[in-house]
Short mmCIF file of C-alpha atoms in Angstrom, two decimals:
data_model
loop_
_atom_site.label_atom_id
_atom_site.label_comp_id
_atom_site.label_asym_id
_atom_site.label_seq_id
_atom_site.Cartn_x
_atom_site.Cartn_y
_atom_site.Cartn_z
CA MET A 1 -17.58 3.81 -2.31
CA THR A 2 -16.77 4.21 -6.20
CA ARG A 3 -18.15 1.09 -8.07
CA THR A 4 -18.71 0.00 -11.68
CA THR A 5 -20.96 -2.37 -13.08
CA ASN A 6 -21.55 -5.91 -14.83
CA ARG A 7 -22.66 -9.07 -12.88
CA ARG A 8 -25.36 -10.07 -10.73
CA SER A 9 -22.67 -10.07 -7.49
CA THR A 10 -21.42 -6.58 -7.21
CA THR A 11 -17.24 -6.88 -7.78
CA CYS A 12 -15.40 -3.86 -6.62
CA PHE A 13 -11.92 -3.04 -8.27
CA ASP A 14 -9.80 -0.53 -6.89
CA SER A 15 -6.04 -0.08 -6.45
CA SER A 16 -5.92 -2.62 -3.96
CA GLY A 17 -8.99 -4.61 -5.48
CA LEU A 18 -12.72 -4.88 -4.79
CA CYS A 19 -15.90 -5.62 -3.28
CA ARG A 20 -19.30 -7.40 -4.35
CA GLN A 21 -22.89 -7.59 -3.75
CA PRO A 22 -25.66 -9.58 -5.56
CA VAL A 23 -28.23 -7.09 -7.07
CA SER A 24 -31.63 -7.38 -7.27
CA GLU A 25 -32.49 -6.59 -10.79
CA PRO A 26 -31.28 -9.63 -13.15
CA GLY A 27 -28.24 -8.60 -15.15
CA LEU A 28 -27.33 -5.51 -12.98
CA THR A 29 -24.20 -5.67 -11.19
CA ALA A 30 -21.75 -3.22 -9.52
CA LEU A 31 -18.18 -3.46 -9.98
CA HIS A 32 -15.56 -1.16 -8.60
CA PRO A 33 -12.89 -0.67 -11.41
CA ALA A 34 -9.19 -1.04 -10.55
CA PRO A 35 -7.85 1.35 -12.59
CA ARG A 36 -4.04 1.36 -12.91
CA ARG A 37 -1.92 3.28 -15.51
CA ARG A 38 -0.43 1.34 -18.11
CA VAL A 39 -2.03 -1.37 -20.02
CA PHE A 40 -0.19 -4.71 -20.44
CA SER A 41 -0.52 -7.08 -23.01
CA ILE A 42 -2.57 -10.22 -23.26
CA ALA A 43 0.72 -12.20 -24.09
CA ALA A 44 2.56 -10.88 -21.09
CA LEU A 45 -0.80 -11.25 -18.65
CA ILE A 46 -0.92 -15.24 -19.52
CA THR A 47 2.71 -15.98 -20.26
CA ALA A 48 4.64 -13.86 -18.10
CA LEU A 49 2.86 -12.93 -14.85
CA ALA A 50 3.76 -15.17 -12.11
CA MET A 51 1.98 -16.17 -9.05
CA GLU A 52 2.39 -12.57 -6.99
CA THR A 53 -1.18 -10.92 -7.72
CA VAL A 54 -3.34 -7.62 -6.88
CA MET A 55 -3.07 -7.32 -9.46
CA ALA A 56 0.31 -7.97 -8.00
CA ALA A 57 3.64 -7.92 -9.92
CA PRO A 58 4.99 -11.31 -11.24
CA ALA A 59 7.00 -13.71 -9.52
CA ALA A 60 10.76 -13.83 -10.02
CA ILE A 61 12.26 -13.74 -13.45
CA GLU A 62 14.29 -16.85 -13.97
CA THR A 63 16.13 -17.72 -16.83
CA GLU A 64 17.98 -20.94 -16.28
CA PHE A 65 15.87 -24.07 -16.10
CA ASP A 66 15.73 -27.75 -17.01
CA ASP A 67 13.36 -28.55 -19.92
CA GLN A 68 11.29 -30.79 -17.55
CA GLU A 69 11.02 -28.00 -14.74
CA ILE A 70 7.40 -26.53 -13.98
CA LEU A 71 7.62 -23.03 -14.66
CA ILE A 72 4.11 -21.93 -13.35
CA THR A 73 1.11 -23.55 -11.72
CA LEU A 74 -1.83 -21.81 -13.00
CA PRO A 75 -4.64 -21.10 -10.07
CA THR A 76 -7.61 -23.52 -9.80
CA GLY A 77 -10.10 -23.02 -12.29
CA ALA A 78 -7.80 -21.01 -14.27
CA GLN A 79 -6.95 -22.95 -17.48
CA THR A 80 -9.20 -21.85 -20.07
CA SER A 81 -11.58 -24.15 -21.89
CA ASP A 82 -10.50 -25.76 -25.35
CA THR A 83 -13.85 -25.15 -26.48
CA PRO A 84 -14.83 -21.83 -27.82
CA PRO A 85 -17.90 -20.13 -26.35
CA GLN A 86 -20.94 -21.53 -28.50
CA ASN A 87 -23.05 -18.22 -28.11
CA ALA A 88 -23.02 -14.62 -26.51
CA ILE A 89 -24.32 -15.77 -23.32
CA ASP A 90 -21.81 -18.45 -22.79
CA ALA A 91 -19.05 -16.01 -23.88
CA ALA A 92 -20.64 -13.42 -21.30
CA ASP A 93 -20.65 -15.98 -18.88
CA ARG A 94 -17.07 -16.89 -19.28
CA ILE A 95 -15.78 -13.34 -19.24
CA GLN A 96 -17.70 -12.52 -16.38
CA ALA A 97 -16.50 -15.36 -14.27
CA TYR A 98 -12.72 -14.51 -15.56
CA LEU A 99 -13.58 -10.34 -14.13
CA THR A 100 -14.58 -11.71 -10.79
CA GLU A 101 -11.84 -13.92 -10.00
CA ALA A 102 -9.63 -11.14 -10.98
CA ARG A 103 -11.50 -9.08 -8.68
CA SER A 104 -11.56 -11.69 -5.68
CA LEU A 105 -7.97 -12.70 -6.12
CA GLY A 106 -6.13 -9.62 -7.38
CA ASP A 107 -4.94 -11.95 -10.16
CA PRO A 108 -4.39 -9.90 -13.29
CA ARG A 109 -4.12 -13.16 -15.26
CA TYR A 110 -7.58 -13.70 -15.24
CA LEU A 111 -8.04 -10.06 -16.87
CA GLY A 112 -5.96 -12.04 -19.66
CA TYR A 113 -8.10 -14.92 -19.86
CA ALA A 114 -11.30 -12.47 -20.43
CA GLN A 115 -9.52 -10.52 -22.77
CA ALA A 116 -8.72 -13.69 -24.82
CA VAL A 117 -12.49 -14.48 -24.92
CA LEU A 118 -13.20 -10.73 -26.51
CA ASP A 119 -10.32 -10.99 -28.78
CA ASN A 120 -11.97 -14.37 -30.08
CA TRP A 121 -15.24 -13.10 -30.18
CA PRO A 122 -16.86 -11.85 -33.93
CA GLN A 123 -17.31 -8.06 -33.34
CA GLU A 124 -20.70 -8.45 -35.30
CA ARG A 125 -21.90 -10.94 -32.58
CA MET A 126 -21.24 -8.38 -29.57
CA THR A 127 -24.36 -7.75 -27.31
CA ASP A 128 -24.84 -5.10 -24.94
CA ARG A 129 -23.83 -7.26 -22.05
CA LEU A 130 -20.62 -7.89 -23.90
CA HIS A 131 -19.91 -4.52 -24.50
CA ILE A 132 -20.39 -3.66 -20.75
CA LEU A 133 -17.89 -6.56 -19.78
CA SER A 134 -15.33 -5.20 -22.27
CA ALA A 135 -16.10 -1.79 -21.14
CA THR A 136 -15.40 -2.99 -17.45
CA LEU A 137 -11.90 -4.73 -18.60
CA ASN A 138 -10.96 -1.78 -20.50
CA GLN A 139 -11.37 0.28 -17.32
CA SER A 140 -9.35 -1.94 -15.23
CA LEU A 141 -6.61 -1.92 -17.72
CA HIS A 142 -6.85 2.18 -17.82
CA ARG A 143 -8.53 2.10 -21.22
CA PHE A 144 -10.64 4.97 -19.99
CA GLU A 145 -11.68 6.87 -23.20
CA THR A 146 -12.44 3.35 -24.97
CA ALA A 147 -14.67 2.07 -21.89
CA ARG A 148 -16.20 5.42 -21.82
CA LYS A 149 -17.43 4.84 -25.63
CA GLN A 150 -18.56 1.73 -25.17
CA LEU A 151 -20.58 2.41 -22.24
CA THR A 152 -22.02 5.46 -23.87
CA ARG A 153 -22.97 3.56 -26.94
CA VAL A 154 -24.81 1.10 -25.11
CA ILE A 155 -26.73 4.00 -22.89
CA GLU A 156 -27.89 5.71 -26.20
CA GLN A 157 -28.65 2.74 -28.64
CA SER A 158 -30.00 0.19 -26.33
CA ASP A 159 -33.55 -1.02 -25.61
CA ASP A 160 -32.52 -3.36 -22.93
CA ARG A 161 -33.54 -1.44 -19.54
CA ALA A 162 -31.18 -3.79 -17.03
CA GLN A 163 -28.16 -2.94 -19.76
CA THR A 164 -28.96 0.43 -19.84
CA ILE A 165 -28.90 0.69 -16.17
CA GLN A 166 -26.19 -1.45 -15.84
CA ALA A 167 -23.93 0.80 -18.60
CA ARG A 168 -24.92 3.92 -16.71
CA LEU A 169 -23.93 2.87 -13.22
CA THR A 170 -20.34 1.48 -14.71
CA LEU A 171 -20.22 4.90 -16.33
CA ALA A 172 -20.85 6.99 -13.53
CA ASN A 173 -18.51 5.13 -11.11
CA LEU A 174 -15.79 5.69 -14.17
CA GLU A 175 -16.41 9.50 -14.25
CA LEU A 176 -16.08 9.63 -10.29
CA VAL A 177 -12.63 7.55 -10.70
CA GLN A 178 -11.58 10.14 -12.92
CA GLY A 179 -12.85 13.04 -10.89
CA ARG A 180 -15.25 13.95 -13.55
CA TYR A 181 -18.00 15.31 -11.33
CA THR A 182 -20.55 16.88 -13.47
CA PRO A 183 -21.09 13.78 -16.20
CA ALA A 184 -20.78 11.55 -12.89
CA LEU A 185 -23.68 13.77 -11.39
CA ASP A 186 -25.80 13.65 -14.52
CA HIS A 187 -25.72 9.93 -14.79
CA CYS A 188 -26.49 9.23 -10.85
CA LYS A 189 -29.44 11.37 -11.14
CA GLN A 190 -30.60 9.65 -14.14
CA LEU A 191 -29.77 6.32 -12.42
CA ALA A 192 -31.79 7.59 -9.74
CA ASN A 193 -34.85 8.04 -11.89
CA GLU A 194 -34.51 4.76 -13.53
CA PHE A 195 -33.53 2.27 -10.49
CA PRO A 196 -34.08 4.16 -7.37
CA GLY A 197 -32.93 2.86 -4.31
CA LEU A 198 -29.47 2.47 -2.11
CA ILE A 199 -26.97 2.19 -4.83
CA ALA A 200 -28.39 4.96 -6.69
CA ALA A 201 -28.48 7.18 -3.62
CA SER A 202 -24.78 6.30 -2.90
CA CYS A 203 -23.85 7.24 -6.19
CA LEU A 204 -25.50 10.54 -5.85
CA ALA A 205 -24.22 11.05 -1.85
CA GLN A 206 -20.42 10.41 -3.33
CA VAL A 207 -20.67 13.01 -5.95
CA GLU A 208 -22.19 15.53 -3.24
CA ALA A 209 -19.49 14.49 -0.69
CA ARG A 210 -16.57 15.25 -3.29
CA THR A 211 -17.97 18.66 -4.41
CA GLY A 212 -18.18 20.34 -1.20
CA GLU A 213 -21.31 18.86 1.12
CA PRO A 214 -19.89 15.56 2.96
CA GLN A 215 -21.48 15.77 5.72
CA THR A 216 -24.93 16.71 4.05
CA ALA A 217 -24.75 13.63 2.10
CA TYR A 218 -23.30 11.39 4.87
CA ASP A 219 -26.64 12.32 6.97
CA ALA A 220 -28.93 11.88 4.36
CA LEU A 221 -27.47 8.38 3.18
CA VAL A 222 -27.63 7.28 6.80
CA THR A 223 -31.03 8.02 6.95
CA ARG A 224 -31.76 6.48 3.80
CA THR A 225 -29.79 2.98 4.93
CA ASN A 226 -31.61 2.91 8.08
CA ARG A 227 -34.73 2.91 6.26
CA ALA A 228 -33.99 0.39 3.67
CA ALA A 229 -35.11 -3.41 3.81
CA ALA A 230 -32.68 -5.29 5.63
CA ALA A 231 -33.02 -7.83 2.72
CA ASP A 232 -31.59 -5.50 0.04
CA THR A 233 -27.97 -7.00 0.92
CA THR A 234 -26.70 -5.50 -2.32
CA GLY A 235 -27.69 -1.97 -1.71
CA ARG A 236 -26.76 -2.17 2.00
CA ILE A 237 -23.03 -3.41 1.34
CA TRP A 238 -23.08 -0.26 -1.37
CA ALA A 239 -24.09 2.38 0.95
CA GLU A 240 -21.84 1.20 3.97
CA GLY A 241 -19.06 1.49 1.79
CA THR A 242 -19.94 4.91 0.37
CA LEU A 243 -20.63 6.06 4.29
CA ALA A 244 -17.24 4.47 5.25
CA ASP A 245 -15.46 6.53 2.24
CA ILE A 246 -17.50 9.82 3.57
CA ALA A 247 -16.92 9.49 6.97
CA ALA A 248 -13.07 8.82 6.36
CA GLN A 249 -13.61 12.33 4.21
CA LEU A 250 -14.82 13.78 7.53
CA ASP A 251 -12.59 11.99 9.82
CA LEU A 252 -15.19 10.16 11.78
CA PRO A 253 -14.72 7.41 13.69
CA ALA A 254 -17.63 5.86 12.37
CA ALA A 255 -15.29 5.01 9.27
CA GLU A 256 -14.34 2.10 10.93
CA GLN A 257 -17.49 0.54 12.19
CA HIS A 258 -19.04 1.22 8.25
CA TRP A 259 -16.03 -0.58 6.97
CA ARG A 260 -16.25 -3.65 9.25
CA ARG A 261 -19.98 -3.76 8.17
CA VAL A 262 -18.77 -4.49 4.73
CA LEU A 263 -16.19 -7.29 5.52
CA THR A 264 -18.81 -8.84 8.02
CA LEU A 265 -21.20 -9.14 4.74
CA ALA A 266 -18.21 -9.68 2.25
CA PRO A 267 -15.38 -11.13 3.97
CA ASP A 268 -13.12 -11.46 0.47
CA ASP A 269 -13.68 -7.69 -0.41
CA LEU A 270 -10.24 -6.53 -0.96
CA TYR A 271 -11.26 -3.14 -1.48
CA ALA A 272 -12.82 -2.53 1.90
CA ARG A 273 -9.88 -4.45 3.75
CA ALA A 274 -7.54 -2.10 1.93
CA GLN A 275 -9.60 1.15 3.17
CA LEU A 276 -9.96 -0.25 6.51
CA ALA A 277 -6.29 -0.94 6.68
CA ASP A 278 -5.52 2.41 5.52
CA TRP A 279 -7.99 4.16 8.27
CA LEU A 280 -6.24 2.33 11.06
CA LEU A 281 -2.49 3.01 9.75
CA GLU A 282 -3.73 6.58 9.62
CA ARG A 283 -4.65 6.17 13.42
CA GLY A 284 -1.61 4.87 14.74
CA ASP A 285 -2.92 1.33 15.04
CA SER A 286 -0.02 -0.57 13.42
CA GLU A 287 -0.94 -3.66 15.26
CA ALA A 288 -4.48 -3.81 13.82
CA VAL A 289 -3.27 -3.48 10.45
CA ILE A 290 -0.89 -6.52 10.99
CA ARG A 291 -3.97 -8.57 12.09
CA LEU A 292 -5.91 -7.17 9.24
CA THR A 293 -3.62 -7.85 6.65
CA ASP A 294 -2.40 -11.03 7.68
CA GLY A 295 -2.60 -13.66 4.61
CA PHE A 296 -2.80 -10.87 1.93
CA GLU A 297 1.00 -9.89 1.17
CA GLN A 298 0.08 -11.24 -2.52
CA VAL A 299 -2.09 -8.28 -2.77
CA ASP A 300 -0.22 -4.98 -3.61
CA SER A 301 -2.01 -2.23 -1.57
CA LEU A 302 -2.15 -4.58 1.38
CA ALA A 303 1.02 -5.74 1.24
CA VAL A 304 2.38 -2.17 1.01
CA ILE A 305 0.15 -0.89 4.23
CA ARG A 306 1.21 -3.89 5.95
CA ALA A 307 4.79 -3.25 5.12
CA ILE A 308 4.64 0.49 6.30
CA ALA A 309 3.14 -1.02 9.81
CA MET A 310 5.49 -3.61 10.17
CA GLN A 311 8.38 -0.69 9.80
CA ARG A 312 6.59 1.32 12.37
CA LEU A 313 6.71 -1.65 14.82
CA ASP A 314 10.25 -2.58 14.15
CA HIS A 315 8.68 -6.08 13.00
CA ALA A 316 10.83 -9.10 12.55
CA GLU A 317 9.67 -9.81 9.51
CA ALA A 318 9.54 -6.04 8.14
CA ASP A 319 12.85 -6.74 6.19
CA ARG A 320 11.55 -9.85 4.30
CA LEU A 321 8.38 -8.20 3.18
CA THR A 322 10.13 -4.89 2.07
CA ALA A 323 12.50 -6.96 -0.05
CA LYS A 324 9.65 -8.98 -1.19
CA LEU A 325 8.12 -6.03 -2.43
CA GLU A 326 11.37 -4.66 -4.07
CA GLU A 327 11.67 -7.61 -5.97
CA ARG A 328 7.92 -7.25 -7.13
CA PHE A 329 7.90 -3.65 -8.12
CA ARG A 330 11.42 -3.94 -9.94
CA GLU A 331 10.14 -7.07 -11.98
CA ALA A 332 6.97 -5.30 -12.92
CA ARG A 333 8.84 -2.39 -14.10
CA TRP A 334 11.15 -4.29 -16.42
CA ARG A 335 8.11 -6.06 -17.96
CA GLY A 336 6.29 -2.92 -18.37
CA ASN A 337 3.09 -3.82 -16.95
CA LEU A 338 2.78 -2.09 -13.84
CA LEU A 339 -0.78 -0.91 -13.37
CA HIS A 340 -0.06 -0.18 -9.56
CA GLN A 341 1.29 3.40 -9.92
CA ARG A 342 -0.43 4.44 -6.47
CA ASP A 343 0.78 1.37 -4.59
CA LEU A 344 4.36 2.15 -6.00
CA ALA A 345 4.32 5.60 -5.13
CA ARG A 346 3.33 4.75 -1.43
CA TYR A 347 5.74 2.08 -0.96
CA ALA A 348 8.54 4.51 -2.71
CA LEU A 349 7.21 7.45 -0.20
CA ASP A 350 6.93 5.64 3.07
CA VAL A 351 8.82 2.23 3.08
CA GLU A 352 11.98 3.50 0.59
CA GLY A 353 11.84 7.23 1.80
CA ASP A 354 12.20 7.82 -2.04
CA ALA A 355 10.02 11.43 -2.33
CA ARG A 356 10.91 11.96 -6.03
CA SER A 357 10.38 8.96 -7.20
CA ALA A 358 7.04 8.62 -5.46
CA LEU A 359 6.44 11.91 -7.21
CA THR A 360 6.80 10.55 -10.18
CA HIS A 361 4.51 7.69 -9.74
CA ALA A 362 1.86 9.27 -7.75
CA ARG A 363 2.02 12.06 -10.63
CA ASP A 364 1.73 9.26 -13.22
CA ASN A 365 -1.47 7.59 -11.21
CA TRP A 366 -3.21 11.12 -10.61
CA GLN A 367 -3.57 11.76 -14.30
CA ASP A 368 -6.38 8.73 -14.45
CA GLN A 369 -7.20 8.41 -10.80
CA ARG A 370 -8.11 11.07 -9.05
CA GLU A 371 -10.20 9.62 -6.05
CA PRO A 372 -9.29 11.19 -2.58
CA LEU A 373 -6.50 8.40 -1.73
CA ASP A 374 -4.66 9.45 -4.97
CA THR A 375 -5.19 12.93 -4.12
CA ARG A 376 -3.80 12.73 -0.80
CA LEU A 377 -0.37 10.52 -1.98
CA LEU A 378 0.26 13.06 -4.37
CA LEU A 379 -0.01 15.97 -2.11
CA ARG A 380 2.15 14.25 0.34
CA ALA A 381 4.65 12.84 -2.28
CA ALA A 382 4.95 16.50 -3.70
CA GLU A 383 5.45 18.55 -0.21
CA ALA A 384 7.88 15.45 0.48
CA ALA A 385 9.69 16.28 -2.45
CA GLY A 386 9.50 20.18 -2.08
CA ASP A 387 7.64 20.66 -5.44
CA ASP A 388 5.45 23.61 -4.81
CA SER A 389 4.11 23.65 -8.70
CA ALA A 390 2.54 20.08 -8.34
CA VAL A 391 1.06 21.14 -5.04
CA THR A 392 -0.42 24.53 -6.52
CA GLU A 393 -2.09 22.56 -9.28
CA VAL A 394 -3.66 20.00 -6.97
CA ARG A 395 -5.36 22.48 -4.78
CA ALA A 396 -6.41 24.14 -7.74
CA TRP A 397 -8.37 21.48 -8.61
CA LEU A 398 -9.84 21.00 -5.09
CA GLU A 399 -10.90 24.47 -4.99
CA ARG A 400 -12.50 24.13 -8.44
CA HIS A 401 -14.50 21.12 -6.91
CA ASN A 402 -14.71 22.55 -3.57
CA GLN A 403 -13.46 19.59 -2.27
CA ASN A 404 -12.23 18.88 1.33
CA ASP A 405 -10.73 15.84 3.51
CA ALA A 406 -9.73 15.58 6.70
CA ARG A 407 -6.82 13.16 5.17
CA TYR A 408 -5.26 15.77 2.79
CA PRO A 409 -2.10 16.86 4.48
CA GLU A 410 -3.24 20.60 4.87
CA ALA A 411 -6.25 19.47 6.89
CA ARG A 412 -3.89 17.92 9.41
CA SER A 413 -1.38 20.64 9.33
#
């Protein structure tokens, strides 16, 4: 499970969102970034986005309203403090809290609140922790190179061991998300030296699995996890998520069991829920998908998977959800804040049947995100659109990294 770091409880961001675990060392956290292609402005986040989340697209655009009409009701706890942070610890705690809410609710407004704190904090008072939090935010907003520079700076200049480890873990996962396996492996190896345990082992297993040795990586991590202390909840959730990812790559039924273990330990982990929903959908269990995604239509990735399942079952609510998603994506495009290219591409391909549009969005998404589900989607869209050049490009990249995955179209043909 690809992750990045920032707080005491592990937070995972993805296309859908997310996952979390407490970390045993003070200050160390693991966050899965939710990288999306386009960066949206702070003003758009705070004033334009409505209640749809996931970072979900905003609610319907209204142009006529009464002076006394309430346009938006902020979520509980979203109101920002009138009192500016008094010190760096206070500022970091606020930013961390906003990032946590963005992850757990899938609501991009919290990213805006975090950005506002950073924008108003003097550069000369930035600490290592603030730099790492800023990098996590930048990664979530697809400012990858900026995030990479911030994290590298902490690794090279900080004398705080905990913050250096945190930055390295965050950077390792950024490299994994972007398919840069050589630097990812370097950081995972260094992490294993500095902070040995299930998190470092999971980091190494993920790189190994994506560069030609998924079975070896899976077997070794299973053994390591079985031997780990039961009290290491953080590491266990991390390891189970990674095992689920690799098991899915190998087409092992155990993938479902691993994802359900994560959800047992962290029921509000949206990343794990979306991955499990995708696994069940690919297995043809649409009824299970509908049960698993019930109550999560505000989360784009889960809503799209739910819409596909409903469409396959000719569900009575299928047209309603499809119309809701169409409106949501249309408004997000209008506002220019569409970070979820993967979700839009999958919606276009599997709900609308628009292969050309799906290919456009899947290709854009793949420029920044090269996790297996991003790659699978681009291959599927390219094949559906009859674009042999796109298929050739992706397969050449896969061959360079010796990457095989049972979920890729050619593996199922």
